[in-house]
Coordinates of C-alpha atoms in Angstrom, one line a residue:
Chain Q
M1 CA 69.7 -79.9 154.8
R2 CA 67.2 -78.4 157.2
S3 CA 67.5 -74.8 158.3
D4 CA 68.1 -75.6 161.9
E5 CA 70.9 -77.9 160.9
A6 CA 72.3 -75.2 158.7
K7 CA 72.1 -72.7 161.5
F8 CA 74.0 -75.0 163.8
I9 CA 76.8 -75.4 161.2
L10 CA 76.9 -71.7 160.3
S11 CA 77.5 -70.9 164.0
A12 CA 81.1 -71.9 163.3
F13 CA 81.3 -69.9 160.0
R14 CA 83.9 -67.3 160.3
P15 CA 82.4 -63.9 159.7
R16 CA 84.8 -62.7 157.0
G17 CA 83.9 -65.7 154.9
E18 CA 87.1 -67.7 155.1
D19 CA 85.2 -71.0 155.4
A20 CA 83.0 -70.5 152.4
G21 CA 85.0 -73.2 150.5
D22 CA 84.4 -75.8 153.1
P23 CA 82.0 -78.5 151.7
Q24 CA 79.9 -78.6 154.9
M25 CA 79.7 -74.9 155.2
N26 CA 79.0 -74.6 151.5
R27 CA 75.9 -76.8 151.9
A28 CA 74.7 -74.7 154.8
L29 CA 75.2 -71.5 152.8
V30 CA 73.2 -72.9 149.9
Q31 CA 70.4 -73.6 152.4
A32 CA 70.7 -70.0 153.7
G33 CA 70.3 -68.8 150.1
R34 CA 67.0 -70.7 149.9
D35 CA 65.7 -69.5 153.3
P36 CA 65.4 -65.7 153.8
E37 CA 64.9 -66.0 157.5
L38 CA 68.1 -68.1 157.8
L39 CA 69.9 -65.6 155.6
R40 CA 68.8 -62.7 157.9
W41 CA 70.0 -64.7 160.9
L42 CA 73.4 -65.3 159.3
D43 CA 73.9 -61.6 158.4
E44 CA 73.2 -60.6 162.0
A45 CA 75.3 -63.4 163.4
R46 CA 78.3 -62.3 161.3
E47 CA 77.8 -58.7 162.4
F48 CA 77.7 -59.9 166.1
D49 CA 80.8 -62.1 165.6
L50 CA 82.8 -59.2 164.0
A51 CA 81.9 -56.9 166.9
V52 CA 82.9 -59.5 169.5
A53 CA 86.2 -60.2 167.7
S54 CA 87.0 -56.5 167.6
K55 CA 86.1 -56.0 171.3
L56 CA 88.3 -58.9 172.3
E57 CA 91.2 -57.7 170.3
E58 CA 90.9 -54.3 172.0
A59 CA 90.6 -56.0 175.4
M60 CA 93.8 -58.1 174.9
P61 CA 96.6 -55.8 173.9
V62 CA 99.7 -57.7 173.0
P63 CA 102.8 -56.6 175.1
A64 CA 105.2 -54.6 173.0
E65 CA 108.2 -56.6 174.2
L66 CA 106.7 -60.0 173.4
R67 CA 108.0 -60.2 169.8
T68 CA 111.5 -59.2 170.8
N69 CA 111.5 -61.7 173.7
I70 CA 110.4 -64.5 171.3
M71 CA 113.2 -63.6 168.9
I72 CA 115.8 -63.5 171.7
G73 CA 114.6 -66.7 173.3
A74 CA 114.8 -68.5 169.9
Q75 CA 118.3 -67.2 169.3
V76 CA 119.5 -68.2 172.8
G77 CA 117.8 -71.7 172.4
A78 CA 119.3 -72.2 169.0
S79 CA 122.7 -71.3 170.3
A80 CA 122.3 -73.8 173.1
R81 CA 121.2 -76.5 170.6
R82 CA 124.1 -75.7 168.4
S83 CA 126.4 -76.0 171.4
L84 CA 125.1 -79.5 172.1
R85 CA 125.8 -80.6 168.6
L86 CA 129.2 -79.1 168.7
I87 CA 130.2 -80.8 172.0
L88 CA 132.0 -83.7 170.3
I89 CA 133.7 -81.6 167.7
G90 CA 134.5 -79.1 170.4
T91 CA 136.1 -81.8 172.6
A92 CA 138.3 -82.9 169.8
A93 CA 139.2 -79.3 169.0
A94 CA 139.9 -78.5 172.6
V95 CA 142.6 -81.2 172.8
I96 CA 144.3 -79.6 169.8
L97 CA 143.8 -76.1 171.2
L98 CA 145.1 -77.1 174.6
V99 CA 148.5 -77.8 173.1
G100 CA 148.5 -74.4 171.4
S101 CA 147.2 -72.5 174.4
F102 CA 150.4 -73.2 176.4
G103 CA 152.0 -70.7 174.1
L104 CA 149.2 -68.2 174.7
L105 CA 149.5 -68.6 178.5
L106 CA 153.0 -67.1 178.2
R107 CA 151.5 -63.9 176.8
P108 CA 150.4 -61.2 179.3
V109 CA 146.6 -61.0 179.8
E110 CA 145.4 -57.5 178.9
P111 CA 143.1 -56.1 181.6
L112 CA 139.7 -54.7 181.1
A113 CA 138.6 -51.8 183.3
G114 CA 136.2 -52.5 186.2
W115 CA 133.2 -51.0 184.5
Q116 CA 133.9 -53.2 181.4
L117 CA 134.1 -56.4 183.5
A118 CA 130.9 -55.4 185.3
A119 CA 129.1 -54.9 182.0
L120 CA 130.2 -58.3 180.8
E121 CA 128.7 -59.7 184.0
V122 CA 125.3 -58.0 183.3
I123 CA 125.0 -58.7 179.6
P124 CA 124.4 -62.5 179.7
G125 CA 121.3 -61.9 181.9
L126 CA 119.9 -59.5 179.3
T127 CA 120.3 -61.9 176.4
S128 CA 118.9 -64.9 178.3
G129 CA 115.9 -62.8 179.4
Q130 CA 116.7 -63.3 183.1
T131 CA 117.5 -59.6 183.5
P132 CA 114.9 -57.2 182.1
F133 CA 115.9 -54.3 180.0
D134 CA 115.3 -50.9 181.6
E135 CA 113.9 -49.8 178.3
Q136 CA 112.9 -52.0 175.4
S137 CA 112.5 -50.8 171.8
N138 CA 113.6 -51.7 168.3
D139 CA 114.1 -48.0 167.7
L140 CA 117.6 -46.9 168.6
G141 CA 116.5 -43.3 168.6
E142 CA 113.9 -44.1 171.3
L143 CA 116.6 -45.8 173.4
Q144 CA 118.9 -42.9 173.0
D145 CA 116.1 -40.5 174.0
W146 CA 115.4 -42.6 177.1
L147 CA 119.1 -42.6 178.1
K148 CA 119.2 -38.9 177.6
A149 CA 116.0 -38.4 179.7
I150 CA 117.5 -40.2 182.7
K151 CA 120.9 -38.5 182.2
A152 CA 122.7 -41.8 181.6
P153 CA 125.8 -42.1 179.3
N154 CA 124.6 -42.0 175.7
A155 CA 126.3 -42.7 172.4
T156 CA 126.9 -39.4 170.6
T157 CA 128.7 -41.1 167.6
L158 CA 127.9 -44.7 166.7
P159 CA 130.0 -47.1 164.7
L160 CA 128.4 -47.2 161.2
G161 CA 127.8 -51.0 161.2
L162 CA 125.7 -50.7 164.4
S163 CA 123.1 -48.6 162.7
R164 CA 122.4 -51.5 160.3
L165 CA 121.5 -53.8 163.2
G166 CA 118.2 -53.8 165.1
A167 CA 118.2 -52.4 168.6
L168 CA 116.7 -54.6 171.3
G169 CA 116.9 -52.6 174.5
C170 CA 119.1 -50.8 177.0
K171 CA 120.1 -51.2 180.6
T172 CA 122.0 -49.0 183.0
F173 CA 123.9 -49.9 186.1
S174 CA 126.0 -48.1 188.6
W175 CA 129.7 -48.9 188.9
D176 CA 132.0 -47.0 191.3
N177 CA 129.3 -44.3 191.7
Q178 CA 129.1 -43.8 187.9
L179 CA 126.3 -44.8 185.6
V180 CA 127.2 -47.2 182.8
S181 CA 124.8 -47.7 179.9
I182 CA 124.4 -50.9 177.8
I183 CA 122.6 -50.9 174.4
C184 CA 122.0 -54.3 173.0
F185 CA 121.6 -55.1 169.3
G186 CA 120.5 -58.2 167.5
G187 CA 120.8 -59.5 164.0
G188 CA 124.6 -59.3 163.7
K189 CA 126.3 -62.1 161.8
G190 CA 127.9 -63.3 165.1
G191 CA 124.7 -62.9 167.2
F192 CA 124.1 -60.2 169.8
V193 CA 126.3 -57.1 170.0
H194 CA 126.5 -54.8 173.0
L195 CA 127.6 -51.2 173.2
V196 CA 128.7 -50.2 176.6
I197 CA 129.2 -46.5 177.4
I198 CA 130.6 -44.6 180.3
N199 CA 131.1 -40.9 180.8
R200 CA 134.9 -41.1 181.3
P201 CA 137.4 -39.5 179.0
G202 CA 140.3 -41.7 177.9
P203 CA 143.9 -40.7 178.4
P204 CA 145.5 -38.4 175.7
N205 CA 146.7 -41.4 173.8
A206 CA 143.4 -43.3 174.1
P207 CA 142.5 -45.5 171.1
R208 CA 140.1 -43.9 168.7
L209 CA 137.2 -45.6 166.9
S210 CA 139.3 -46.0 163.8
S211 CA 141.9 -48.1 165.7
P212 CA 140.2 -49.5 168.8
H213 CA 141.9 -51.5 171.5
W214 CA 141.0 -55.2 171.1
I215 CA 140.9 -57.4 174.2
E216 CA 139.7 -61.0 174.5
R217 CA 138.2 -62.0 177.8
G218 CA 136.8 -65.6 178.1
D219 CA 134.2 -66.0 175.3
W220 CA 134.1 -62.2 174.8
L221 CA 135.9 -60.1 172.2
T222 CA 135.8 -56.4 173.0
A223 CA 136.8 -53.3 171.2
T224 CA 137.3 -50.2 173.3
W225 CA 137.8 -46.6 172.1
S226 CA 137.3 -43.1 173.5
S227 CA 135.6 -40.1 171.9
G228 CA 135.3 -36.8 173.6
E229 CA 134.1 -37.2 177.2
R230 CA 133.1 -40.8 176.7
T231 CA 134.6 -44.2 176.5
Y232 CA 132.9 -47.0 174.6
M233 CA 133.2 -50.7 174.5
L234 CA 131.7 -53.0 171.9
A235 CA 131.4 -56.6 173.0
M236 CA 130.4 -59.7 171.1
Q237 CA 130.8 -63.4 171.6
S238 CA 132.1 -63.9 168.2
G239 CA 135.2 -63.6 166.0
R240 CA 137.2 -60.5 165.3
A241 CA 136.0 -60.3 161.7
A242 CA 132.3 -60.1 162.8
L243 CA 133.0 -57.4 165.3
K244 CA 135.4 -55.5 163.0
A245 CA 132.7 -55.4 160.3
L246 CA 130.6 -53.3 162.6
L247 CA 133.2 -50.6 163.3
Chain I
M1 CA 108.2 -68.6 155.7
D2 CA 111.2 -67.8 157.9
F3 CA 111.1 -67.7 161.7
Q4 CA 110.7 -63.9 161.9
E5 CA 107.8 -63.9 159.5
L6 CA 106.2 -66.7 161.4
V7 CA 106.5 -64.8 164.6
D8 CA 105.2 -61.6 163.0
A9 CA 102.2 -63.3 161.5
N10 CA 101.1 -65.3 164.6
H11 CA 102.4 -64.0 167.9
A12 CA 99.5 -61.6 168.5
A13 CA 96.8 -64.2 168.0
L14 CA 98.7 -66.8 169.9
Y15 CA 99.1 -64.4 172.8
R16 CA 95.4 -63.6 172.9
F17 CA 94.6 -67.3 172.8
A18 CA 97.1 -67.9 175.6
L19 CA 95.7 -65.1 177.6
S20 CA 92.2 -66.5 177.4
L21 CA 93.6 -69.8 178.7
T22 CA 95.9 -68.6 181.5
K23 CA 94.0 -65.3 182.3
T24 CA 97.3 -63.7 183.3
E25 CA 99.5 -61.6 181.0
D26 CA 102.8 -63.0 182.2
Q27 CA 101.8 -66.7 181.9
A28 CA 100.3 -66.0 178.5
A29 CA 103.6 -64.4 177.3
D30 CA 105.6 -67.4 178.7
L31 CA 103.3 -69.8 176.9
V32 CA 103.7 -68.0 173.6
Q33 CA 107.5 -68.0 174.0
Q34 CA 107.5 -71.7 174.9
T35 CA 105.4 -72.4 171.8
F36 CA 107.9 -70.6 169.5
Y37 CA 110.7 -72.3 171.3
C38 CA 109.1 -75.7 170.4
W39 CA 108.8 -74.5 166.8
A40 CA 112.5 -73.5 166.8
A41 CA 113.3 -77.0 168.2
K42 CA 111.0 -79.2 166.2
G43 CA 108.6 -77.2 164.0
Q44 CA 111.0 -77.1 161.0
E45 CA 110.3 -80.9 160.7
L46 CA 106.7 -80.1 159.7
R47 CA 106.3 -81.4 156.2
N48 CA 103.5 -79.0 155.1
P49 CA 104.5 -75.4 155.8
S50 CA 100.9 -74.2 155.2
R51 CA 100.0 -76.0 158.5
A52 CA 102.4 -74.0 160.6
K53 CA 99.7 -71.8 162.1
S54 CA 97.6 -74.8 163.1
W55 CA 100.7 -76.4 164.5
L56 CA 101.5 -73.4 166.6
F57 CA 98.0 -73.2 168.1
T58 CA 97.9 -77.0 168.7
T59 CA 101.3 -76.8 170.4
L60 CA 100.4 -73.8 172.5
Y61 CA 97.3 -75.6 173.8
R62 CA 99.2 -78.8 174.5
E63 CA 101.8 -76.8 176.4
F64 CA 99.0 -75.2 178.4
I65 CA 97.5 -78.6 179.2
K66 CA 100.9 -79.9 180.2
A67 CA 101.5 -77.0 182.5
R68 CA 98.1 -77.3 184.0
R69 CA 98.4 -81.0 184.6
H70 CA 101.0 -80.2 187.2
E71 CA 98.6 -77.9 189.0
S72 CA 95.2 -79.5 189.1
L73 CA 92.7 -81.5 187.2
F74 CA 90.4 -79.6 184.8
A75 CA 87.1 -78.6 186.1
Q76 CA 84.7 -79.7 183.4
G77 CA 82.2 -77.0 182.6
D78 CA 78.5 -77.5 182.7
L79 CA 76.3 -75.3 180.5
S80 CA 73.1 -77.1 181.3
D81 CA 71.5 -73.7 182.1
V82 CA 72.1 -72.6 178.5
P83 CA 69.2 -73.3 176.1
E84 CA 70.1 -75.9 173.5
A85 CA 68.3 -73.9 170.8
I86 CA 70.3 -71.3 169.1
T87 CA 68.9 -68.0 170.1
D88 CA 68.2 -65.2 167.7
V89 CA 70.7 -62.5 167.4
N90 CA 69.0 -59.4 168.6
L91 CA 71.9 -57.3 169.8
I92 CA 75.3 -56.0 168.7
P93 CA 77.8 -55.7 171.5
N94 CA 79.0 -52.3 170.6
E95 CA 77.7 -50.8 173.8
V96 CA 79.6 -53.2 176.0
D97 CA 83.2 -52.1 176.8
S98 CA 86.0 -54.4 175.8
A99 CA 87.1 -55.0 179.4
A100 CA 83.6 -56.3 180.2
M101 CA 83.6 -58.5 177.2
R102 CA 86.9 -60.0 178.3
E103 CA 85.6 -60.5 181.8
I104 CA 82.5 -62.3 180.6
L105 CA 84.4 -64.6 178.2
F106 CA 87.1 -65.3 180.8
A107 CA 84.4 -66.4 183.2
F108 CA 83.4 -69.2 180.9
E109 CA 84.7 -72.7 181.6
E110 CA 87.8 -73.5 179.7
I111 CA 86.2 -76.2 177.5
Y112 CA 83.9 -73.5 176.1
R113 CA 86.3 -70.5 176.3
A114 CA 89.0 -72.2 174.2
P115 CA 87.0 -72.9 171.1
L116 CA 85.1 -69.6 171.4
V117 CA 88.2 -67.5 171.6
L118 CA 89.8 -69.5 168.7
F119 CA 86.7 -68.8 166.7
F120 CA 86.7 -65.1 167.4
L121 CA 90.4 -64.8 166.8
N122 CA 89.5 -65.7 163.2
Q123 CA 92.7 -67.6 162.6
L124 CA 91.6 -71.2 162.4
S125 CA 88.7 -73.0 160.8
Y126 CA 86.4 -75.1 162.9
R127 CA 88.2 -78.2 161.6
E128 CA 91.6 -76.7 162.7
I129 CA 90.1 -75.7 166.1
A130 CA 89.0 -79.3 166.6
E131 CA 92.5 -80.5 165.8
A132 CA 94.2 -77.9 168.0
L133 CA 92.0 -78.8 171.0
G134 CA 91.9 -82.5 170.3
I135 CA 88.1 -82.8 170.2
P136 CA 85.7 -84.0 167.5
I137 CA 84.4 -81.5 164.9
G138 CA 80.8 -81.9 166.1
T139 CA 81.8 -81.0 169.6
V140 CA 83.6 -77.8 168.4
M141 CA 80.5 -76.7 166.6
S142 CA 78.3 -77.5 169.6
R143 CA 80.6 -75.6 171.9
I144 CA 80.8 -72.6 169.7
S145 CA 77.1 -72.5 169.1
R146 CA 76.2 -72.9 172.8
G147 CA 79.0 -70.6 173.9
K148 CA 77.8 -67.9 171.6
A149 CA 74.2 -68.3 172.9
R150 CA 75.6 -67.9 176.4
L151 CA 77.7 -64.9 175.5
R152 CA 74.7 -63.1 173.9
R153 CA 72.7 -63.7 177.1
C154 CA 75.5 -62.4 179.3
L155 CA 76.0 -59.4 177.1
S156 CA 72.3 -58.5 177.2
Q157 CA 72.4 -58.6 181.0
V158 CA 75.4 -56.3 181.0
Q159 CA 73.8 -53.9 178.6
T160 CA 70.6 -53.7 180.6
C161 CA 72.2 -53.6 184.1
C162 CA 75.6 -51.9 183.9
P163 CA 76.7 -48.7 182.3
P164 CA 79.9 -48.9 180.2
R165 CA 83.0 -48.7 182.4
K166 CA 86.1 -46.8 182.0
V167 CA 89.0 -49.1 181.1
I168 CA 92.4 -48.3 182.8
P169 CA 95.1 -49.3 180.3
M170 CA 97.7 -51.7 181.5
F171 CA 101.3 -51.0 180.9
H172 CA 103.6 -53.6 179.5
G173 CA 107.3 -53.5 179.8
N174 CA 109.4 -51.2 181.9
Q175 CA 108.8 -47.5 182.1
P176 CA 111.6 -44.9 182.5
A177 CA 112.4 -44.1 186.0
K178 CA 110.5 -41.0 187.1

């Protein structure tokens, strides 16, 4: 191999040596070992390549939220695909359930408060990525600090199970002139979990965290309890067992 | 390798490659998300898991081409003003600020920019770059070689003409309300 040929090939040689095992690169490296001028050129070229790579990395910072958005997007996509596969099974099951649901229709539907219904309207946009989080972080402490900084309702005591999940982000909205906070978590067995908080004390006989008030609304299962000056709702589109495991 | 590991290992390099193609942060992030969505939908069918990285870069580039096809035809670059001979390396670009480096590289035609950025990202071999971009190995080598020669020339001009600039950091994500 001539030195000019070797130089052409070695232009594509990665500077940390990853390509040393490649047969073509290997032949060019052998030639460089025989030609001191070519070897000097290669050393300088590798130094140049490393410097450019480092500058480019610095010039193209990766958005902090990208990783989280990818994970959310994949989970939402997977859920949609699962739904498609389950359509046939679901149709069959629906026929059976329809018969049973006549019985359920006779039971009174327990109401959710306005702020809870409003939160359930906001949450799907957050999980699909259509509504941006106000603050995005995997660190729950950071989210709590942020809520505190803007004087939004904050969780003073968290259900134990939630601390094992990864936080995704939080969102606040105004309902009836009151701020409501939503903290979203991922990684639960049943998918996303959402903690909704409002600064509103419950009545004297309000349910406590140890025995929350369970209400089903559409796809949602919610658990509501009060503690001190705050009322909390944990919402999840999954079974009671998954949600109960978090409390 | 599970999905989370795959994302952790590759999302940063994929984003930088996407940014070099689209030149805008939002489009780059969309492209990376679309790539991982494709993986979640079809990537598991890949027989050889060691080729996952190459698959992701190939898919990202194909998704970029697909999106671009709707907009306009590619302008084919012409580097006829670049000398064929490989120039000697006589400078190290430490004096050039990173924003200027990005500006110079982003000004290159896409057919040169893509292989060059993939090379500098250090993730793929020249053979894998050829596969990702769908071009012959010899063409990849030629474009890397000529692209680097051009980069050196541009950098030497920046170094002699322009003082280093201050870079204003760009914020990503939402900031707390002030």
